[in-house]
Amino acid sequence: MNLSGWGNYPQIDSESIGLDKKQALLDWIDDKDEVIAFGNGRSYGDSALSQHVVLCRPHNYFLGFDEVSGLLHVQAGVLLSEILEVFVKRGWFLEVTPGTRLITVGGAIASDVHGKNHHQAGCFSNSVKSFQLMLPDGKIVNCSQSENHELFNATCGGMGLTGIILDAEISLTKINSAFIDQQTIKTANLRETFEAFEKYQDVTYSVAWMDCLARGDNLGRGLLMVGEFCDDGNLYYQVKRKPGVPFSFPGFALNSWSIRAFNALYYGRASASRQKVDIESFFYPLDAIADWNRIYGRKGFVQYQFVLPRASSFEGLREILKVISDEGKGSFLAVLKLCGAENENLLSFPLEGYSLALDFKIEPGVFDLINLLDQRVLHHGGRIYLAKDARVSQAVFEKGYASVDQFRDIRQHYKMNHKFNSLQSRRVGI
Amino acid sequence: MSMVLIVGARSDIAKAVARKYAGEGYDLYLAARQAESLQELAADIEIRSQRKVAFGELDILDFESHQKFYESLPEKPIGVISAVGYLGSQEEAQTSFDEAQKITNTNYLGITSLFDTIANDFESRGSGFMVGISSVAGDRGRKSNYCYGAAKAAFSVYLSGLRNRLNDTNVQVLTVKPGFVATSMTEGMDLPAKLTAQPEQVADDIFHAQQKGKNVIYSKWIWRWIMLIIKHIPEWRFKGMSL
Ligand SMILES: Cc1cc2nc3c(=O)[nH]c(=O)nc-3n(C[C@H](O)[C@H](O)[C@H](O)COP(=O)(O)OP(=O)(O)OC[C@H]3O[C@@H](n4cnc5c(N)ncnc54)[C@H](O)[C@@H]3O)c2cc1C
Ligand SMILES: NC(=O)c1ccc[n+]([C@@H]2O[C@H](COP(=O)([O-])OP(=O)(O)OC[C@H]3O[C@@H](n4cnc5c(N)ncnc54)[C@H](OP(=O)(O)O)[C@@H]3O)[C@@H](O)[C@H]2O)c1
């Protein structure tokens, strides 16, 4: 079958088997050396792509829940959206959630995803008590902070390269409302955007949308959205069926003019405000438009997310935004986030500083532009997020991640490199 | 209190239907072959919905057992949904009568044997709903699967007659005709993505149609129009086509 990540780039013709197939799966995996787990395909690039993929979605049973502690035991193919559908109305929420609820628990662990509360709650792995991992020889081991600690740290953020996560115990957090008290702060330039982030650091959830194509004095303007769960006891939660994007837009539909116009409109319309919003609109605004990735046309798009250490963030972002706005190749979505401290996992992405995520439609010149951005990112001591990546070179990737050799050693030790490989792992040499 | 019986519960569509009904507040009784393997599913649904989920053994080909199976249920269901089906191999069915018989008995006779028992009970109680998952394959015979198609056609006709018979009682009969669904039945087939439903979509369609008292639905809905066209192709033309 033809597979691709969320960016529809690249695509590969893969052979697949379901993770629910047990014995047949073991036999199938046995003689293959290019196998990778495929969750819900919400990573943008080639993290989950390989000649042979193990489809995790069919492996989706809830295995247990402790009403007192909020500890939930699920198989790895369960979607975060399924967890929300069951538990929000009972007063529980995910400790950490990314900007889409349509990802699997396995994918959340493998990318060690982060959310709007990273500066306070850290990555998804913080909510993971333990998981079972299937190693290359089919052996199943339990991993946690106290048991097989090394495998735990390599697997969280390890992009499926240490084996297949079968099930996991994750902690949910108590909420007393399914609504969020949201405040929007409008900023006129990068300086103000940074100041706003610092000012609202104590608020649990925060993220900013940036107008990447704004130039000159407006460079770095945006909207910071911060919020806390309300305390009104209203746990009503229902996801409406939403209209989707029915077909891929023709390639010319998005160009620098339409994006610039969209961004200017969006920014112009928004005003500083405070309102009560539901979980969907606060955490998952993009999920409201099914298949929104099709607006980028058949050739697809790449997403580019990097993080810079706090000290160099301002200068670095200023330079990078300038390169982008000069080129006029920006995106609908540029998302800025102040991350908290780095964790112990070998390949987890966040480190303390500012992270920016951008979309680029695949078109001539776009890879050259991104290569330029790579250099700015490295110059300022930053790194690239693999879950969003489809093109980064080994040299650029490695410079960002100090523990990459330790990760390679573990792969070798367990012979994971002879079994679990993705297009991405081949490219970045891990 | 209000329990729904789901037959063929190991099927992917049934699994989604079971989760849907429990999520909407119904208790369940899941019936299938190798029922012990339903343990995990039952636990999954109980955690998701906090409803009671029981399960037990039922082989649709063991006609004799159906009456006893139904009588032994811990309580009488308020509705039954059958997802039992067997696609089989058309090629084999053409040369081996055993295969042809298995296809017919699984998709048609077996289910009707069970449904008769239940219909009689619902009729006398004056309430209940019966949902049969048939198939668009029963709307017109094609060379690739006409043995299966004929059995599904028979099942659709059976449901239509049953609906007619029970019209004056308070019993609802719903015929479900899925087009392509991504399940283990179609695993490995190259299905057109836009015409292929996920089991969860089919489950949603079934639930809403049943709650609204509908008679016949297609899932995805577009199949109603596709089949309307296919049914209207003149036979002299149709016989030369490969669909
Ligand atoms: C709209 C949108 C918003 C997003 N927002 C954020 C965000 O705010 N923060 C963030 O961190 N990310 C974000 N992401 C990225 C997304 O959360 C990650 O890419 C996530 O890993 C996708 O999970 P998936 O289940 O779709 O897995 P896939 O995309 O299928 O796979 C991702 C990786 O996980 C591995 N994997 C999957 N299942 C298993 C398993 N069972 N065992 C071992 N490895 C496995 C794969 O091999 C692959 O390397 C966003 C993505 C989208 C589309
Ligand atoms: N998938 C499609 O594209 C599609 C399209 C149109 C209609 N349908 C219909 O949808 C229904 C559900 O099918 P599915 O797609 O979910 O496929 P499936 O997973 O193969 O389900 C078929 C189920 O029927 C059960 N079954 C077969 N023989 C049985 C017997 N003798 N006794 C009891 N149960 C028996 C099977 O049980 P075991 O698990 O024990 O084998 C299996 O669970 C079927 O009626 C099918 O014909 C499917």
PDB file of N, CA, C and O in Angstrom, chain A residues 20-22 57-58 60-65 67 72-73 75 78 82 86-87 89-90 241 246-247 294, chain B residues 12 15 19 23-24 37 40-41 43-50 184 187 190 194 200-201 204-205 208:
ATOM      1  N   ASP A  20      -2.197  -6.310  15.743  1.00  0.00           N
ATOM      2  CA  ASP A  20      -3.081  -7.216  16.476  1.00  0.00           C
ATOM      3  C   ASP A  20      -2.903  -8.665  16.020  1.00  0.00           C
ATOM      4  O   ASP A  20      -3.584  -9.553  16.514  1.00  0.00           O
ATOM      5  N   LYS A  21      -1.988  -8.898  15.111  1.00  0.00           N
ATOM      6  CA  LYS A  21      -1.898 -10.233  14.514  1.00  0.00           C
ATOM      7  C   LYS A  21      -1.066 -11.259  15.292  1.00  0.00           C
ATOM      8  O   LYS A  21      -0.922 -12.393  14.883  1.00  0.00           O
ATOM      9  N   LYS A  22      -0.480 -10.823  16.395  1.00  0.00           N
ATOM     10  CA  LYS A  22       0.262 -11.719  17.292  1.00  0.00           C
ATOM     11  C   LYS A  22       1.269 -12.637  16.598  1.00  0.00           C
ATOM     12  O   LYS A  22       2.272 -12.175  16.078  1.00  0.00           O
ATOM     13  N   ARG A  57      -2.696   0.827  14.723  1.00  0.00           N
ATOM     14  CA  ARG A  57      -4.076   1.221  15.050  1.00  0.00           C
ATOM     15  C   ARG A  57      -4.994   0.067  15.449  1.00  0.00           C
ATOM     16  O   ARG A  57      -5.806   0.224  16.357  1.00  0.00           O
ATOM     17  N   PRO A  58      -4.904  -1.104  14.781  1.00  0.00           N
ATOM     18  CA  PRO A  58      -5.815  -2.180  15.183  1.00  0.00           C
ATOM     19  C   PRO A  58      -5.559  -2.704  16.605  1.00  0.00           C
ATOM     20  O   PRO A  58      -6.381  -3.437  17.140  1.00  0.00           O
ATOM     21  N   ASN A  60      -5.887  -1.773  19.803  1.00  0.00           N
ATOM     22  CA  ASN A  60      -6.439  -0.585  20.469  1.00  0.00           C
ATOM     23  C   ASN A  60      -7.403  -0.869  21.614  1.00  0.00           C
ATOM     24  O   ASN A  60      -8.433  -0.242  21.742  1.00  0.00           O
ATOM     25  N   TYR A  61      -7.051  -1.841  22.439  1.00  0.00           N
ATOM     26  CA  TYR A  61      -7.891  -2.098  23.612  1.00  0.00           C
ATOM     27  C   TYR A  61      -7.482  -1.261  24.816  1.00  0.00           C
ATOM     28  O   TYR A  61      -6.300  -1.027  25.049  1.00  0.00           O
ATOM     29  N   PHE A  62      -8.491  -0.817  25.552  1.00  0.00           N
ATOM     30  CA  PHE A  62      -8.258  -0.250  26.879  1.00  0.00           C
ATOM     31  C   PHE A  62      -8.098  -1.446  27.815  1.00  0.00           C
ATOM     32  O   PHE A  62      -8.927  -2.353  27.806  1.00  0.00           O
ATOM     33  N   LEU A  63      -7.057  -1.449  28.626  1.00  0.00           N
ATOM     34  CA  LEU A  63      -6.768  -2.632  29.437  1.00  0.00           C
ATOM     35  C   LEU A  63      -7.091  -2.444  30.916  1.00  0.00           C
ATOM     36  O   LEU A  63      -7.291  -3.418  31.638  1.00  0.00           O
ATOM     37  N   GLY A  64      -7.130  -1.212  31.370  1.00  0.00           N
ATOM     38  CA  GLY A  64      -7.461  -0.999  32.773  1.00  0.00           C
ATOM     39  C   GLY A  64      -7.447   0.477  33.121  1.00  0.00           C
ATOM     40  O   GLY A  64      -6.792   1.276  32.457  1.00  0.00           O
ATOM     41  N   PHE A  65      -8.210   0.828  34.153  1.00  0.00           N
ATOM     42  CA  PHE A  65      -8.191   2.219  34.624  1.00  0.00           C
ATOM     43  C   PHE A  65      -8.402   2.247  36.123  1.00  0.00           C
ATOM     44  O   PHE A  65      -9.288   1.586  36.646  1.00  0.00           O
ATOM     45  N   GLU A  67      -9.608   4.409  39.005  1.00  0.00           N
ATOM     46  CA  GLU A  67     -10.422   5.616  39.234  1.00  0.00           C
ATOM     47  C   GLU A  67      -9.804   6.536  40.283  1.00  0.00           C
ATOM     48  O   GLU A  67     -10.091   7.733  40.310  1.00  0.00           O
ATOM     49  N   LEU A  72      -4.109   4.967  33.550  1.00  0.00           N
ATOM     50  CA  LEU A  72      -4.819   4.288  32.456  1.00  0.00           C
ATOM     51  C   LEU A  72      -3.860   3.358  31.724  1.00  0.00           C
ATOM     52  O   LEU A  72      -2.746   3.747  31.384  1.00  0.00           O
ATOM     53  N   HIS A  73      -4.328   2.131  31.498  1.00  0.00           N
ATOM     54  CA  HIS A  73      -3.506   1.147  30.791  1.00  0.00           C
ATOM     55  C   HIS A  73      -4.157   0.867  29.437  1.00  0.00           C
ATOM     56  O   HIS A  73      -5.289   0.399  29.385  1.00  0.00           O
ATOM     57  N   GLN A  75      -3.533  -0.259  25.035  1.00  0.00           N
ATOM     58  CA  GLN A  75      -2.653  -0.738  23.974  1.00  0.00           C
ATOM     59  C   GLN A  75      -2.183   0.462  23.147  1.00  0.00           C
ATOM     60  O   GLN A  75      -2.825   1.514  23.115  1.00  0.00           O
ATOM     61  N   VAL A  78      -4.255   2.883  20.610  1.00  0.00           N
ATOM     62  CA  VAL A  78      -5.365   3.738  21.038  1.00  0.00           C
ATOM     63  C   VAL A  78      -5.025   5.191  20.710  1.00  0.00           C
ATOM     64  O   VAL A  78      -3.899   5.640  20.916  1.00  0.00           O
ATOM     65  N   GLU A  82      -9.623   8.914  21.495  1.00  0.00           N
ATOM     66  CA  GLU A  82     -10.466   7.917  22.152  1.00  0.00           C
ATOM     67  C   GLU A  82     -10.402   8.080  23.670  1.00  0.00           C
ATOM     68  O   GLU A  82     -11.401   7.903  24.372  1.00  0.00           O
ATOM     69  N   VAL A  86     -13.684   9.125  26.202  1.00  0.00           N
ATOM     70  CA  VAL A  86     -14.101   8.334  27.355  1.00  0.00           C
ATOM     71  C   VAL A  86     -13.959   9.128  28.653  1.00  0.00           C
ATOM     72  O   VAL A  86     -14.831   9.066  29.531  1.00  0.00           O
ATOM     73  N   PHE A  87     -12.880   9.879  28.787  1.00  0.00           N
ATOM     74  CA  PHE A  87     -12.535  10.360  30.125  1.00  0.00           C
ATOM     75  C   PHE A  87     -12.822  11.833  30.430  1.00  0.00           C
ATOM     76  O   PHE A  87     -12.920  12.185  31.597  1.00  0.00           O
ATOM     77  N   LYS A  89     -15.538  13.524  30.139  1.00  0.00           N
ATOM     78  CA  LYS A  89     -16.805  13.664  30.851  1.00  0.00           C
ATOM     79  C   LYS A  89     -16.753  13.068  32.256  1.00  0.00           C
ATOM     80  O   LYS A  89     -17.587  13.368  33.097  1.00  0.00           O
ATOM     81  N   ARG A  90     -15.717  12.238  32.483  1.00  0.00           N
ATOM     82  CA  ARG A  90     -15.561  11.698  33.835  1.00  0.00           C
ATOM     83  C   ARG A  90     -14.549  12.521  34.645  1.00  0.00           C
ATOM     84  O   ARG A  90     -14.131  12.121  35.728  1.00  0.00           O
ATOM     85  N   ARG A 241     -19.023  16.125  14.216  1.00  0.00           N
ATOM     86  CA  ARG A 241     -18.476  15.714  12.916  1.00  0.00           C
ATOM     87  C   ARG A 241     -18.273  16.965  12.082  1.00  0.00           C
ATOM     88  O   ARG A 241     -19.168  17.784  11.934  1.00  0.00           O
ATOM     89  N   PRO A 246     -12.215  18.229   0.711  1.00  0.00           N
ATOM     90  CA  PRO A 246     -12.601  17.055  -0.065  1.00  0.00           C
ATOM     91  C   PRO A 246     -11.550  16.581  -1.064  1.00  0.00           C
ATOM     92  O   PRO A 246     -11.543  15.434  -1.455  1.00  0.00           O
ATOM     93  N   PHE A 247     -10.681  17.454  -1.520  1.00  0.00           N
ATOM     94  CA  PHE A 247      -9.689  17.018  -2.506  1.00  0.00           C
ATOM     95  C   PHE A 247      -8.458  17.889  -2.367  1.00  0.00           C
ATOM     96  O   PHE A 247      -8.486  18.933  -1.707  1.00  0.00           O
ATOM     97  N   ARG A 294      -4.584  18.655   2.708  1.00  0.00           N
ATOM     98  CA  ARG A 294      -4.803  18.671   1.256  1.00  0.00           C
ATOM     99  C   ARG A 294      -4.742  20.070   0.647  1.00  0.00           C
ATOM    100  O   ARG A 294      -4.668  20.209  -0.568  1.00  0.00           O
TER     101      ARG A 294
ATOM    102  N   ASP B  12     -14.759  -6.953  12.817  1.00  0.00           N
ATOM    103  CA  ASP B  12     -14.299  -5.582  13.030  1.00  0.00           C
ATOM    104  C   ASP B  12     -15.465  -4.602  13.082  1.00  0.00           C
ATOM    105  O   ASP B  12     -15.459  -3.653  13.866  1.00  0.00           O
ATOM    106  N   LYS B  15     -17.261  -5.027  16.408  1.00  0.00           N
ATOM    107  CA  LYS B  15     -16.484  -4.439  17.495  1.00  0.00           C
ATOM    108  C   LYS B  15     -16.786  -2.935  17.614  1.00  0.00           C
ATOM    109  O   LYS B  15     -17.016  -2.412  18.700  1.00  0.00           O
ATOM    110  N   ARG B  19     -18.834  -0.984  20.669  1.00  0.00           N
ATOM    111  CA  ARG B  19     -18.323   0.182  21.402  1.00  0.00           C
ATOM    112  C   ARG B  19     -19.303   1.345  21.301  1.00  0.00           C
ATOM    113  O   ARG B  19     -19.517   2.082  22.260  1.00  0.00           O
ATOM    114  N   GLY B  23     -21.192   2.902  24.404  1.00  0.00           N
ATOM    115  CA  GLY B  23     -20.916   4.322  24.619  1.00  0.00           C
ATOM    116  C   GLY B  23     -22.197   5.132  24.732  1.00  0.00           C
ATOM    117  O   GLY B  23     -22.236   6.182  25.364  1.00  0.00           O
ATOM    118  N   GLU B  24     -23.262   4.645  24.117  1.00  0.00           N
ATOM    119  CA  GLU B  24     -24.539   5.348  24.177  1.00  0.00           C
ATOM    120  C   GLU B  24     -25.388   4.852  25.344  1.00  0.00           C
ATOM    121  O   GLU B  24     -26.555   5.208  25.470  1.00  0.00           O
ATOM    122  N   SER B  37     -12.084 -15.589  23.328  1.00  0.00           N
ATOM    123  CA  SER B  37     -11.244 -14.505  22.803  1.00  0.00           C
ATOM    124  C   SER B  37     -11.931 -13.140  22.907  1.00  0.00           C
ATOM    125  O   SER B  37     -11.340 -12.117  22.574  1.00  0.00           O
ATOM    126  N   GLU B  40     -10.951  -9.784  26.127  1.00  0.00           N
ATOM    127  CA  GLU B  40     -10.273  -8.482  26.053  1.00  0.00           C
ATOM    128  C   GLU B  40     -11.208  -7.382  25.556  1.00  0.00           C
ATOM    129  O   GLU B  40     -11.199  -6.273  26.075  1.00  0.00           O
ATOM    130  N   LEU B  41     -11.991  -7.716  24.531  1.00  0.00           N
ATOM    131  CA  LEU B  41     -12.917  -6.735  23.985  1.00  0.00           C
ATOM    132  C   LEU B  41     -13.946  -6.329  25.044  1.00  0.00           C
ATOM    133  O   LEU B  41     -14.262  -5.149  25.212  1.00  0.00           O
ATOM    134  N   ALA B  43     -13.639  -6.401  28.259  1.00  0.00           N
ATOM    135  CA  ALA B  43     -12.998  -5.545  29.271  1.00  0.00           C
ATOM    136  C   ALA B  43     -12.801  -4.136  28.715  1.00  0.00           C
ATOM    137  O   ALA B  43     -13.059  -3.138  29.397  1.00  0.00           O
ATOM    138  N   ASP B  44     -12.352  -4.067  27.472  1.00  0.00           N
ATOM    139  CA  ASP B  44     -12.138  -2.771  26.810  1.00  0.00           C
ATOM    140  C   ASP B  44     -13.418  -1.934  26.841  1.00  0.00           C
ATOM    141  O   ASP B  44     -13.412  -0.768  27.221  1.00  0.00           O
ATOM    142  N   ILE B  45     -14.528  -2.563  26.484  1.00  0.00           N
ATOM    143  CA  ILE B  45     -15.778  -1.808  26.405  1.00  0.00           C
ATOM    144  C   ILE B  45     -16.252  -1.406  27.796  1.00  0.00           C
ATOM    145  O   ILE B  45     -16.766  -0.310  27.996  1.00  0.00           O
ATOM    146  N   GLU B  46     -16.030  -2.296  28.767  1.00  0.00           N
ATOM    147  CA  GLU B  46     -16.451  -1.949  30.131  1.00  0.00           C
ATOM    148  C   GLU B  46     -15.677  -0.739  30.649  1.00  0.00           C
ATOM    149  O   GLU B  46     -16.233   0.140  31.301  1.00  0.00           O
ATOM    150  N   ILE B  47     -14.390  -0.685  30.337  1.00  0.00           N
ATOM    151  CA  ILE B  47     -13.590   0.460  30.794  1.00  0.00           C
ATOM    152  C   ILE B  47     -14.042   1.736  30.080  1.00  0.00           C
ATOM    153  O   ILE B  47     -14.204   2.785  30.688  1.00  0.00           O
ATOM    154  N   ARG B  48     -14.267   1.620  28.770  1.00  0.00           N
ATOM    155  CA  ARG B  48     -14.645   2.811  28.006  1.00  0.00           C
ATOM    156  C   ARG B  48     -15.999   3.351  28.421  1.00  0.00           C
ATOM    157  O   ARG B  48     -16.203   4.554  28.461  1.00  0.00           O
ATOM    158  N   SER B  49     -16.962   2.433  28.673  1.00  0.00           N
ATOM    159  CA  SER B  49     -18.336   2.907  28.794  1.00  0.00           C
ATOM    160  C   SER B  49     -18.947   2.705  30.165  1.00  0.00           C
ATOM    161  O   SER B  49     -20.016   3.220  30.435  1.00  0.00           O
ATOM    162  N   GLN B  50     -18.284   1.931  31.023  1.00  0.00           N
ATOM    163  CA  GLN B  50     -18.838   1.588  32.332  1.00  0.00           C
ATOM    164  C   GLN B  50     -20.201   0.904  32.213  1.00  0.00           C
ATOM    165  O   GLN B  50     -21.072   1.088  33.039  1.00  0.00           O
ATOM    166  N   SER B 184     -10.934  -7.006   8.407  1.00  0.00           N
ATOM    167  CA  SER B 184     -10.130  -8.181   8.083  1.00  0.00           C
ATOM    168  C   SER B 184     -10.684  -8.913   6.856  1.00  0.00           C
ATOM    169  O   SER B 184      -9.969  -9.618   6.167  1.00  0.00           O
ATOM    170  N   GLU B 187      -8.929  -7.233   4.019  1.00  0.00           N
ATOM    171  CA  GLU B 187      -7.497  -6.989   4.208  1.00  0.00           C
ATOM    172  C   GLU B 187      -6.718  -7.417   2.972  1.00  0.00           C
ATOM    173  O   GLU B 187      -6.960  -8.484   2.406  1.00  0.00           O
ATOM    174  N   ASP B 190      -7.076  -3.958  -2.665  1.00  0.00           N
ATOM    175  CA  ASP B 190      -6.750  -2.584  -2.988  1.00  0.00           C
ATOM    176  C   ASP B 190      -8.043  -1.799  -3.160  1.00  0.00           C
ATOM    177  O   ASP B 190      -8.583  -1.707  -4.252  1.00  0.00           O
ATOM    178  N   LYS B 194     -11.751   6.630  -1.215  1.00  0.00           N
ATOM    179  CA  LYS B 194     -12.916   7.505  -1.061  1.00  0.00           C
ATOM    180  C   LYS B 194     -14.225   6.744  -0.892  1.00  0.00           C
ATOM    181  O   LYS B 194     -15.188   7.259  -0.366  1.00  0.00           O
ATOM    182  N   GLU B 200     -15.788   2.244  12.228  1.00  0.00           N
ATOM    183  CA  GLU B 200     -16.416   3.200  13.151  1.00  0.00           C
ATOM    184  C   GLU B 200     -17.503   4.019  12.446  1.00  0.00           C
ATOM    185  O   GLU B 200     -18.512   4.363  13.048  1.00  0.00           O
ATOM    186  N   GLN B 201     -17.255   4.332  11.163  1.00  0.00           N
ATOM    187  CA  GLN B 201     -18.264   5.087  10.413  1.00  0.00           C
ATOM    188  C   GLN B 201     -19.509   4.247  10.220  1.00  0.00           C
ATOM    189  O   GLN B 201     -20.629   4.715  10.362  1.00  0.00           O
ATOM    190  N   ASP B 204     -21.427   4.129  13.418  1.00  0.00           N
ATOM    191  CA  ASP B 204     -22.190   5.369  13.632  1.00  0.00           C
ATOM    192  C   ASP B 204     -23.441   5.375  12.771  1.00  0.00           C
ATOM    193  O   ASP B 204     -24.526   5.719  13.235  1.00  0.00           O
ATOM    194  N   ASP B 205     -23.275   4.995  11.509  1.00  0.00           N
ATOM    195  CA  ASP B 205     -24.426   4.975  10.596  1.00  0.00           C
ATOM    196  C   ASP B 205     -25.505   4.021  11.112  1.00  0.00           C
ATOM    197  O   ASP B 205     -26.690   4.329  11.079  1.00  0.00           O
ATOM    198  N   HIS B 208     -27.300   5.503  14.277  1.00  0.00           N
ATOM    199  CA  HIS B 208     -28.232   6.594  14.002  1.00  0.00           C
ATOM    200  C   HIS B 208     -29.451   6.118  13.228  1.00  0.00           C
ATOM    201  O   HIS B 208     -30.572   6.532  13.520  1.00  0.00           O
TER     202      HIS B 208
END
